[in-house]
Amino acid sequence: MIFPAFLLGSLLMFYVIFSIHILCFKKDRTRFLTVLGYIMIFMMVWNLKDVIIFFPGMYRPEIIHWIMVIDGWSAITYAVFLFEAVEPGWTTARRMLLHSVPFALFTVWYALQTEPWVLTIYTIFIWIYALSVVLVGYLKMRRQQSYLLRNYSNIERIDSGWLKKVLVLSFVSQVSWYVTSINGTMLANAFYYVACMVLWLIILYYSWNYRPVKMVTEVLADKQTKLPIADGELERVVEEGQLYLNPNLTVSDLAQALNTNRTYVSTYLSQKRGQTFYDYINELRITEKSIPLMEEHPEYKLEYVAAQSGFSSMATFRRAFARKTGEVPSQFAEKTGGM
């Protein structure tokens, strides 16, 4: 009893500390982080109910079942987190109400008819809801990633690819919750508390500097008709002007330089070069700047080469270099006598 109680207390303090830090001390917090802060407050209040099972005589099946019913509501927080991460502004009072209605109905149903089969139906609903959230969230994430690759050359702080790990860990957390609810042992509860803390630590790690981007419908954004792109014109403008050296170059910047619109640029790159804007610009940074710089000045540090080539992070530089050359920058540098 002591160890699970300690883990529950640690989890509650974890929620308190980080929610206060986010909402009161994080100066550059985004709407996404603000929502995350309120989610952590919600999770702290929600988990307070578990304290009751550590009182003498309270670890009974009927208490455990009611905790399970109340726990089911927490699935909404995962939907809010996931959808807000890939679609900024998704969280509204209307959506919260709509998502809460079925949970409220099940809670009232179980209060009026405390039968095991009602709990079974409720559990099935929670699994369907959770899997639906994961599926829809994954599809939204893939759509957003495609949008980023078509519109940005630097996606280091706006890429939502890390959500794949969160989805896997959320599933593990969901399974641990189910095992806890069915098994009803203190060991299962301890595992669930640990799983929750690990999940939220990883979420915080990736969310801290994450800046979600609101996708703009390209057809609406580009409704003003402009000139199409002649063959070779895009390459000439980018390479002669060395536009790729701008670490925050976007497809809109390139469209403006070409007196055209984003749709034309994306279509040209896709049809003529078979590349996204992201891949095209980062490939140019490697071939036109990084490799020549490393060959001419093997004494330069890789961090300097990356910065001079237009990369805002070493991680992006390494990935782009390996994708183009088949080897990491340090291997290439050793061949040229650097490092």
CSV table of C-alpha atoms in Angstrom, one decimal:
chain,number,residue,atom,x,y,z
A,1,MET,CA,0.0,0.0,0.0
A,2,ILE,CA,2.8,2.4,0.8
A,3,PHE,CA,4.6,2.2,-2.5
A,4,PRO,CA,1.5,2.8,-4.7
A,5,ALA,CA,0.4,5.6,-2.4
A,6,PHE,CA,3.9,7.2,-2.8
A,7,LEU,CA,3.6,6.9,-6.6
A,8,LEU,CA,0.2,8.5,-6.6
A,9,GLY,CA,1.5,11.4,-4.5
A,10,SER,CA,4.5,11.8,-6.8
A,11,LEU,CA,2.1,11.8,-9.9
A,12,LEU,CA,-0.1,14.5,-8.3
A,13,MET,CA,2.9,16.7,-7.4
A,14,PHE,CA,4.2,16.2,-10.9
A,15,TYR,CA,1.0,17.6,-12.3
A,16,VAL,CA,1.0,20.5,-9.8
A,17,ILE,CA,4.6,21.5,-10.4
A,18,PHE,CA,4.5,21.5,-14.2
A,19,SER,CA,1.0,23.1,-14.5
A,20,ILE,CA,2.2,26.0,-12.3
A,21,HIS,CA,5.4,26.4,-14.1
A,22,ILE,CA,3.7,26.4,-17.5
A,23,LEU,CA,0.8,28.7,-16.6
A,24,CYS,CA,2.7,31.1,-14.2
A,25,PHE,CA,6.4,31.1,-15.2
A,26,LYS,CA,6.7,30.1,-18.9
A,27,LYS,CA,7.0,33.5,-20.5
A,28,ASP,CA,7.0,32.4,-24.1
A,29,ARG,CA,4.2,29.8,-23.8
A,30,THR,CA,2.0,29.3,-26.8
A,31,ARG,CA,-1.7,28.5,-26.8
A,32,PHE,CA,-0.8,24.9,-27.2
A,33,LEU,CA,1.3,25.0,-24.0
A,34,THR,CA,-1.5,26.9,-22.2
A,35,VAL,CA,-3.9,24.1,-23.1
A,36,LEU,CA,-1.4,21.6,-21.9
A,37,GLY,CA,-1.1,23.4,-18.6
A,38,TYR,CA,-4.8,23.2,-18.0
A,39,ILE,CA,-4.9,19.6,-19.0
A,40,MET,CA,-2.3,18.9,-16.3
A,41,ILE,CA,-4.5,20.7,-13.7
A,42,PHE,CA,-7.4,18.6,-14.9
A,43,MET,CA,-5.4,15.4,-14.6
A,44,MET,CA,-4.3,16.4,-11.1
A,45,VAL,CA,-7.8,17.0,-9.9
A,46,TRP,CA,-9.0,13.9,-11.6
A,47,ASN,CA,-6.4,11.6,-10.0
A,48,LEU,CA,-7.2,13.0,-6.5
A,49,LYS,CA,-10.1,10.5,-6.4
A,50,ASP,CA,-7.6,7.6,-6.2
A,51,VAL,CA,-6.6,8.8,-2.8
A,52,ILE,CA,-9.8,7.1,-1.4
A,53,ILE,CA,-8.6,3.6,-2.2
A,54,PHE,CA,-5.7,4.0,0.3
A,55,PHE,CA,-8.1,4.5,3.3
A,56,PRO,CA,-8.8,1.4,5.3
A,57,GLY,CA,-11.7,-0.7,3.9
A,58,MET,CA,-12.1,1.4,0.8
A,59,TYR,CA,-10.3,-0.9,-1.7
A,60,ARG,CA,-13.6,-2.6,-2.7
A,61,PRO,CA,-14.9,-3.7,-6.1
A,62,GLU,CA,-17.7,-1.1,-6.1
A,63,ILE,CA,-15.2,1.7,-5.3
A,64,ILE,CA,-12.9,0.4,-8.0
A,65,HIS,CA,-15.7,0.3,-10.6
A,66,TRP,CA,-16.7,3.9,-9.9
A,67,ILE,CA,-13.1,5.0,-10.2
A,68,MET,CA,-13.1,3.3,-13.5
A,69,VAL,CA,-16.2,5.1,-14.6
A,70,ILE,CA,-14.7,8.5,-13.6
A,71,ASP,CA,-11.3,7.6,-15.2
A,72,GLY,CA,-13.0,7.1,-18.5
A,73,TRP,CA,-13.5,10.8,-18.8
A,74,SER,CA,-9.7,11.4,-18.9
A,75,ALA,CA,-9.8,10.1,-22.5
A,76,ILE,CA,-11.1,13.5,-23.5
A,77,THR,CA,-7.8,15.1,-22.4
A,78,TYR,CA,-5.9,13.0,-24.9
A,79,ALA,CA,-8.2,14.1,-27.7
A,80,VAL,CA,-7.7,17.7,-26.7
A,81,PHE,CA,-3.9,17.4,-26.5
A,82,LEU,CA,-3.5,15.5,-29.7
A,83,PHE,CA,-5.9,17.6,-31.8
A,84,GLU,CA,-4.6,20.9,-30.4
A,85,ALA,CA,-1.1,19.8,-31.3
A,86,VAL,CA,-1.9,19.3,-35.0
A,87,GLU,CA,-4.8,21.8,-35.4
A,88,PRO,CA,-4.2,24.9,-33.3
A,89,GLY,CA,-7.4,26.4,-32.1
A,90,TRP,CA,-9.3,23.1,-32.1
A,91,THR,CA,-10.2,23.3,-28.5
A,92,THR,CA,-13.5,25.1,-28.0
A,93,ALA,CA,-16.3,25.0,-25.4
A,94,ARG,CA,-18.6,23.5,-28.0
A,95,ARG,CA,-16.2,20.7,-28.9
A,96,MET,CA,-15.6,20.0,-25.2
A,97,LEU,CA,-19.4,19.8,-24.6
A,98,LEU,CA,-19.9,17.4,-27.5
A,99,HIS,CA,-17.1,15.1,-26.4
A,100,SER,CA,-18.3,15.1,-22.8
A,101,VAL,CA,-21.9,14.1,-23.6
A,102,PRO,CA,-21.4,10.4,-24.1
A,103,PHE,CA,-19.3,10.1,-21.0
A,104,ALA,CA,-21.9,11.9,-19.0
A,105,LEU,CA,-24.7,9.6,-20.3
A,106,PHE,CA,-22.7,6.5,-19.4
A,107,THR,CA,-22.0,7.9,-15.9
A,108,VAL,CA,-25.7,8.6,-15.3
A,109,TRP,CA,-26.6,5.2,-16.8
A,110,TYR,CA,-24.2,3.4,-14.4
A,111,ALA,CA,-25.5,5.4,-11.4
A,112,LEU,CA,-29.1,4.3,-12.2
A,113,GLN,CA,-28.2,0.8,-13.1
A,114,THR,CA,-25.1,-0.5,-11.4
A,115,GLU,CA,-24.6,-3.6,-13.3
A,116,PRO,CA,-21.4,-5.3,-14.7
A,117,TRP,CA,-22.7,-5.4,-18.2
A,118,VAL,CA,-23.2,-1.6,-18.2
A,119,LEU,CA,-19.5,-1.3,-17.2
A,120,THR,CA,-18.6,-3.6,-20.0
A,121,ILE,CA,-20.4,-1.6,-22.6
A,122,TYR,CA,-18.8,1.6,-21.2
A,123,THR,CA,-15.3,0.0,-21.4
A,124,ILE,CA,-16.0,-1.0,-25.1
A,125,PHE,CA,-17.1,2.6,-25.8
A,126,ILE,CA,-13.9,4.0,-24.2
A,127,TRP,CA,-11.7,1.7,-26.4
A,128,ILE,CA,-13.6,2.7,-29.5
A,129,TYR,CA,-13.3,6.4,-28.6
A,130,ALA,CA,-9.6,6.1,-27.8
A,131,LEU,CA,-8.8,4.2,-31.0
A,132,SER,CA,-10.8,6.7,-33.0
A,133,VAL,CA,-8.9,9.6,-31.4
A,134,VAL,CA,-5.6,7.9,-32.2
A,135,LEU,CA,-6.6,7.2,-35.9
A,136,VAL,CA,-8.0,10.7,-36.5
A,137,GLY,CA,-5.0,12.3,-34.7
A,138,TYR,CA,-2.6,10.2,-36.8
A,139,LEU,CA,-4.3,11.2,-40.1
A,140,LYS,CA,-4.3,14.9,-39.0
A,141,MET,CA,-0.6,14.6,-38.1
A,142,ARG,CA,0.3,13.1,-41.5
A,143,ARG,CA,-1.7,15.8,-43.2
A,144,GLN,CA,0.1,18.5,-41.2
A,145,GLN,CA,3.6,17.0,-41.9
A,146,SER,CA,2.8,17.0,-45.6
A,147,TYR,CA,1.8,20.6,-45.4
A,148,LEU,CA,5.0,21.5,-43.6
A,149,LEU,CA,7.2,19.8,-46.1
A,150,ARG,CA,5.4,21.7,-48.9
A,151,ASN,CA,5.7,25.1,-47.2
A,152,TYR,CA,8.8,25.3,-44.9
A,153,SER,CA,12.5,24.7,-45.2
A,154,ASN,CA,13.0,24.6,-41.5
A,155,ILE,CA,10.5,22.5,-39.5
A,156,GLU,CA,12.7,21.8,-36.5
A,157,ARG,CA,10.3,23.3,-33.9
A,158,ILE,CA,7.0,22.9,-35.8
A,159,ASP,CA,7.3,19.2,-36.9
A,160,SER,CA,4.6,17.1,-35.2
A,161,GLY,CA,6.3,13.8,-36.0
A,162,TRP,CA,7.1,13.2,-32.3
A,163,LEU,CA,3.4,12.6,-31.7
A,164,LYS,CA,3.9,9.0,-33.1
A,165,LYS,CA,5.8,8.2,-29.9
A,166,VAL,CA,3.1,9.7,-27.8
A,167,LEU,CA,0.4,7.7,-29.6
A,168,VAL,CA,2.3,4.5,-28.9
A,169,LEU,CA,2.8,5.4,-25.2
A,170,SER,CA,-0.8,6.5,-24.9
A,171,PHE,CA,-1.8,3.0,-26.0
A,172,VAL,CA,0.4,1.5,-23.4
A,173,SER,CA,-1.1,3.8,-20.8
A,174,GLN,CA,-4.6,2.9,-21.9
A,175,VAL,CA,-3.7,-0.8,-21.6
A,176,SER,CA,-2.3,-0.3,-18.1
A,177,TRP,CA,-5.5,1.6,-17.1
A,178,TYR,CA,-7.6,-1.3,-18.4
A,179,VAL,CA,-5.5,-3.9,-16.6
A,180,THR,CA,-5.7,-1.8,-13.4
A,181,SER,CA,-9.5,-1.6,-13.7
A,182,ILE,CA,-10.0,-5.3,-14.3
A,183,ASN,CA,-7.2,-6.7,-12.1
A,184,GLY,CA,-7.8,-4.3,-9.3
A,185,THR,CA,-4.5,-4.9,-7.5
A,186,MET,CA,-2.2,-2.3,-5.9
A,187,LEU,CA,0.7,-3.5,-8.2
A,188,ALA,CA,-1.4,-2.8,-11.2
A,189,ASN,CA,-2.2,0.7,-9.8
A,190,ALA,CA,1.5,1.3,-9.3
A,191,PHE,CA,2.3,0.4,-12.9
A,192,TYR,CA,-0.5,2.7,-14.1
A,193,TYR,CA,0.9,5.6,-12.1
A,194,VAL,CA,4.4,5.0,-13.5
A,195,ALA,CA,3.1,4.7,-17.1
A,196,CYS,CA,1.2,8.0,-16.7
A,197,MET,CA,4.3,9.8,-15.4
A,198,VAL,CA,6.5,8.5,-18.2
A,199,LEU,CA,3.9,9.4,-20.8
A,200,TRP,CA,3.6,13.0,-19.5
A,201,LEU,CA,7.3,13.5,-19.1
A,202,ILE,CA,7.8,12.6,-22.8
A,203,ILE,CA,4.9,14.9,-23.8
A,204,LEU,CA,6.5,17.7,-21.8
A,205,TYR,CA,9.9,17.1,-23.3
A,206,TYR,CA,8.7,17.4,-26.9
A,207,SER,CA,6.0,20.1,-26.2
A,208,TRP,CA,8.3,22.5,-24.4
A,209,ASN,CA,9.6,24.2,-27.6
A,210,TYR,CA,7.0,23.0,-30.0
A,211,ARG,CA,5.3,25.6,-32.1
A,212,PRO,CA,2.2,24.2,-33.8
A,213,VAL,CA,1.4,25.7,-37.2
A,214,LYS,CA,-2.1,26.3,-38.3
A,215,MET,CA,-2.6,25.0,-41.8
A,216,VAL,CA,-4.0,27.4,-44.3
A,217,THR,CA,-6.0,26.1,-47.2
A,218,GLU,CA,-3.7,26.7,-50.1
A,219,VAL,CA,-6.4,27.2,-52.7
A,220,LEU,CA,-7.9,30.0,-50.6
A,221,ALA,CA,-4.5,31.5,-49.7
A,222,ASP,CA,-3.5,31.5,-53.4
A,223,LYS,CA,-6.8,32.7,-54.9
A,224,GLN,CA,-5.1,35.7,-56.5
A,225,THR,CA,-4.0,34.5,-59.9
A,226,LYS,CA,-0.4,35.1,-60.7
A,227,LEU,CA,2.1,34.0,-63.3
A,228,PRO,CA,2.9,30.3,-63.8
A,229,ILE,CA,6.6,29.2,-63.5
A,230,ALA,CA,8.6,28.7,-66.7
A,231,ASP,CA,10.9,25.6,-66.8
A,232,GLY,CA,14.2,26.3,-65.0
A,233,GLU,CA,13.0,29.7,-63.7
A,234,LEU,CA,12.6,28.5,-60.1
A,235,GLU,CA,16.0,26.9,-60.0
A,236,ARG,CA,17.6,30.0,-61.5
A,237,VAL,CA,16.1,32.4,-58.9
A,238,VAL,CA,16.9,30.2,-56.0
A,239,GLU,CA,20.5,29.3,-56.9
A,240,GLU,CA,21.5,32.7,-58.3
A,241,GLY,CA,20.1,34.5,-55.3
A,242,GLN,CA,21.3,31.8,-52.9
A,243,LEU,CA,17.8,31.9,-51.3
A,244,TYR,CA,18.5,28.6,-49.7
A,245,LEU,CA,20.9,30.2,-47.2
A,246,ASN,CA,17.9,31.8,-45.5
A,247,PRO,CA,17.3,29.4,-42.6
A,248,ASN,CA,13.7,30.3,-42.4
A,249,LEU,CA,12.9,30.4,-46.1
A,250,THR,CA,9.2,29.5,-46.8
A,251,VAL,CA,7.4,28.6,-50.0
A,252,SER,CA,5.6,32.0,-49.7
A,253,ASP,CA,9.0,33.8,-49.8
A,254,LEU,CA,10.0,31.9,-53.0
A,255,ALA,CA,6.6,32.5,-54.6
A,256,GLN,CA,7.0,36.2,-54.0
A,257,ALA,CA,10.5,36.2,-55.5
A,258,LEU,CA,9.0,34.4,-58.6
A,259,ASN,CA,5.9,36.7,-58.8
A,260,THR,CA,3.7,33.6,-58.5
A,261,ASN,CA,1.8,31.8,-55.7
A,262,ARG,CA,2.5,28.9,-53.4
A,263,THR,CA,0.3,26.4,-55.3
A,264,TYR,CA,2.3,27.0,-58.5
A,265,VAL,CA,5.6,26.5,-56.6
A,266,SER,CA,4.5,23.3,-54.9
A,267,THR,CA,3.1,21.9,-58.1
A,268,TYR,CA,6.2,22.7,-60.0
A,269,LEU,CA,8.5,21.1,-57.5
A,270,SER,CA,6.3,18.0,-57.3
A,271,GLN,CA,5.8,17.5,-61.1
A,272,LYS,CA,9.2,18.8,-62.4
A,273,ARG,CA,11.5,17.7,-59.7
A,274,GLY,CA,9.6,15.1,-57.7
A,275,GLN,CA,10.4,16.8,-54.5
A,276,THR,CA,8.8,18.8,-51.7
A,277,PHE,CA,9.9,22.3,-51.0
A,278,TYR,CA,11.6,21.1,-47.8
A,279,ASP,CA,13.7,18.4,-49.6
A,280,TYR,CA,14.6,20.7,-52.5
A,281,ILE,CA,15.9,23.5,-50.3
A,282,ASN,CA,17.8,21.3,-47.9
A,283,GLU,CA,19.4,19.4,-50.8
A,284,LEU,CA,20.6,22.6,-52.2
A,285,ARG,CA,22.1,23.6,-48.9
A,286,ILE,CA,24.1,20.4,-48.9
A,287,THR,CA,25.2,20.4,-52.5
A,288,GLU,CA,25.8,24.1,-53.1
A,289,LYS,CA,27.2,25.1,-49.7
A,290,SER,CA,28.0,22.4,-47.2
A,291,ILE,CA,30.0,20.1,-49.4
A,292,PRO,CA,32.1,22.8,-51.1
A,293,LEU,CA,32.7,24.4,-47.8
A,294,MET,CA,33.9,21.2,-46.2
A,295,GLU,CA,36.1,20.4,-49.2
A,296,GLU,CA,37.7,23.9,-49.3
A,297,HIS,CA,38.0,24.4,-45.5
A,298,PRO,CA,38.4,21.0,-43.8
A,299,GLU,CA,39.4,22.8,-40.6
A,300,TYR,CA,35.9,24.3,-40.2
A,301,LYS,CA,33.7,22.8,-37.4
A,302,LEU,CA,30.5,21.0,-38.6
A,303,GLU,CA,28.4,23.4,-36.5
A,304,TYR,CA,29.8,26.3,-38.5
A,305,VAL,CA,29.3,24.6,-41.8
A,306,ALA,CA,25.7,23.9,-40.9
A,307,ALA,CA,25.0,27.5,-39.9
A,308,GLN,CA,26.7,28.9,-43.0
A,309,SER,CA,24.7,26.5,-45.2
A,310,GLY,CA,21.3,27.8,-43.9
A,311,PHE,CA,20.6,25.0,-41.3
A,312,SER,CA,19.1,26.1,-38.0
A,313,SER,CA,19.9,22.8,-36.2
A,314,MET,CA,22.6,20.1,-36.4
A,315,ALA,CA,19.9,17.4,-36.4
A,316,THR,CA,18.4,18.7,-39.7
A,317,PHE,CA,21.9,19.2,-41.2
A,318,ARG,CA,22.9,15.6,-40.4
A,319,ARG,CA,19.6,14.1,-41.8
A,320,ALA,CA,19.8,16.2,-45.0
A,321,PHE,CA,23.5,15.4,-45.5
A,322,ALA,CA,23.0,11.6,-44.9
A,323,ARG,CA,20.0,11.6,-47.2
A,324,LYS,CA,22.0,13.2,-50.1
A,325,THR,CA,25.4,11.6,-49.7
A,326,GLY,CA,24.6,8.4,-47.9
A,327,GLU,CA,27.0,9.2,-45.0
A,328,VAL,CA,26.9,11.4,-42.0
A,329,PRO,CA,28.9,14.7,-42.1
A,330,SER,CA,31.6,13.5,-39.7
A,331,GLN,CA,32.4,10.6,-42.1
A,332,PHE,CA,32.6,13.0,-45.0
A,333,ALA,CA,34.8,15.4,-43.0
A,334,GLU,CA,37.3,12.6,-42.2
A,335,LYS,CA,37.7,12.0,-45.9
A,336,THR,CA,38.5,15.6,-46.6
A,337,GLY,CA,41.0,15.8,-43.7
A,338,GLY,CA,38.7,17.7,-41.3
A,339,MET,CA,37.6,17.0,-37.7
